[in-house]
């Protein structure tokens, strides 16, 4: 039917990442969020062990590094959302295929 064809076309257009890749990206995103926000907190608290990793080895450099960590963590949140969305699309596509079989 026409409706079934439109539904399959919508799934195809929004489905660009397979199930294994989606899960891999989701796991890496979770790790990236934890790691980067933790680093951001450490840079914000002026952890002495990280002073050499800050630009120009100054307090302002540590604030800048913390800001960059938070921005990168936010980007990973976006990746997490997209990965989760793709997992949902893969599950729907698999359910549709098993129903049609």
XYZ file of C-alpha atoms in Angstrom, residues 22-65:
44
model
C 24.882 3.114 17.024
C 25.740 1.175 20.179
C 29.458 1.866 19.743
C 28.832 5.604 19.363
C 26.502 5.574 22.365
C 29.093 3.904 24.601
C 31.902 6.185 23.410
C 29.641 9.202 23.957
C 28.901 8.200 27.535
C 32.618 7.778 28.189
C 33.422 11.104 26.506
C 30.799 12.955 28.534
C 32.071 11.549 31.824
C 35.731 12.117 30.981
C 35.395 15.622 29.571
C 33.130 16.961 32.293
C 35.443 15.462 34.903
C 38.427 17.137 33.239
C 36.475 20.387 33.065
C 35.793 20.215 36.797
C 39.454 19.505 37.495
C 40.595 22.396 35.296
C 38.028 24.691 36.941
C 39.286 23.757 40.395
C 42.862 24.527 39.269
C 44.207 21.025 39.877
C 47.982 21.396 40.017
C 48.547 18.157 38.127
C 46.943 19.668 35.032
C 48.748 23.022 34.967
C 51.161 21.767 32.291
C 48.232 20.783 30.073
C 46.690 24.264 30.212
C 47.487 26.809 27.503
C 50.311 29.096 28.626
C 50.452 27.252 31.996
C 48.384 29.982 33.719
C 45.153 30.200 35.701
C 43.416 31.843 32.735
C 44.670 29.005 30.574
C 43.111 26.520 32.960
C 39.783 28.358 32.773
C 39.993 28.268 28.987
C 40.792 24.548 29.030
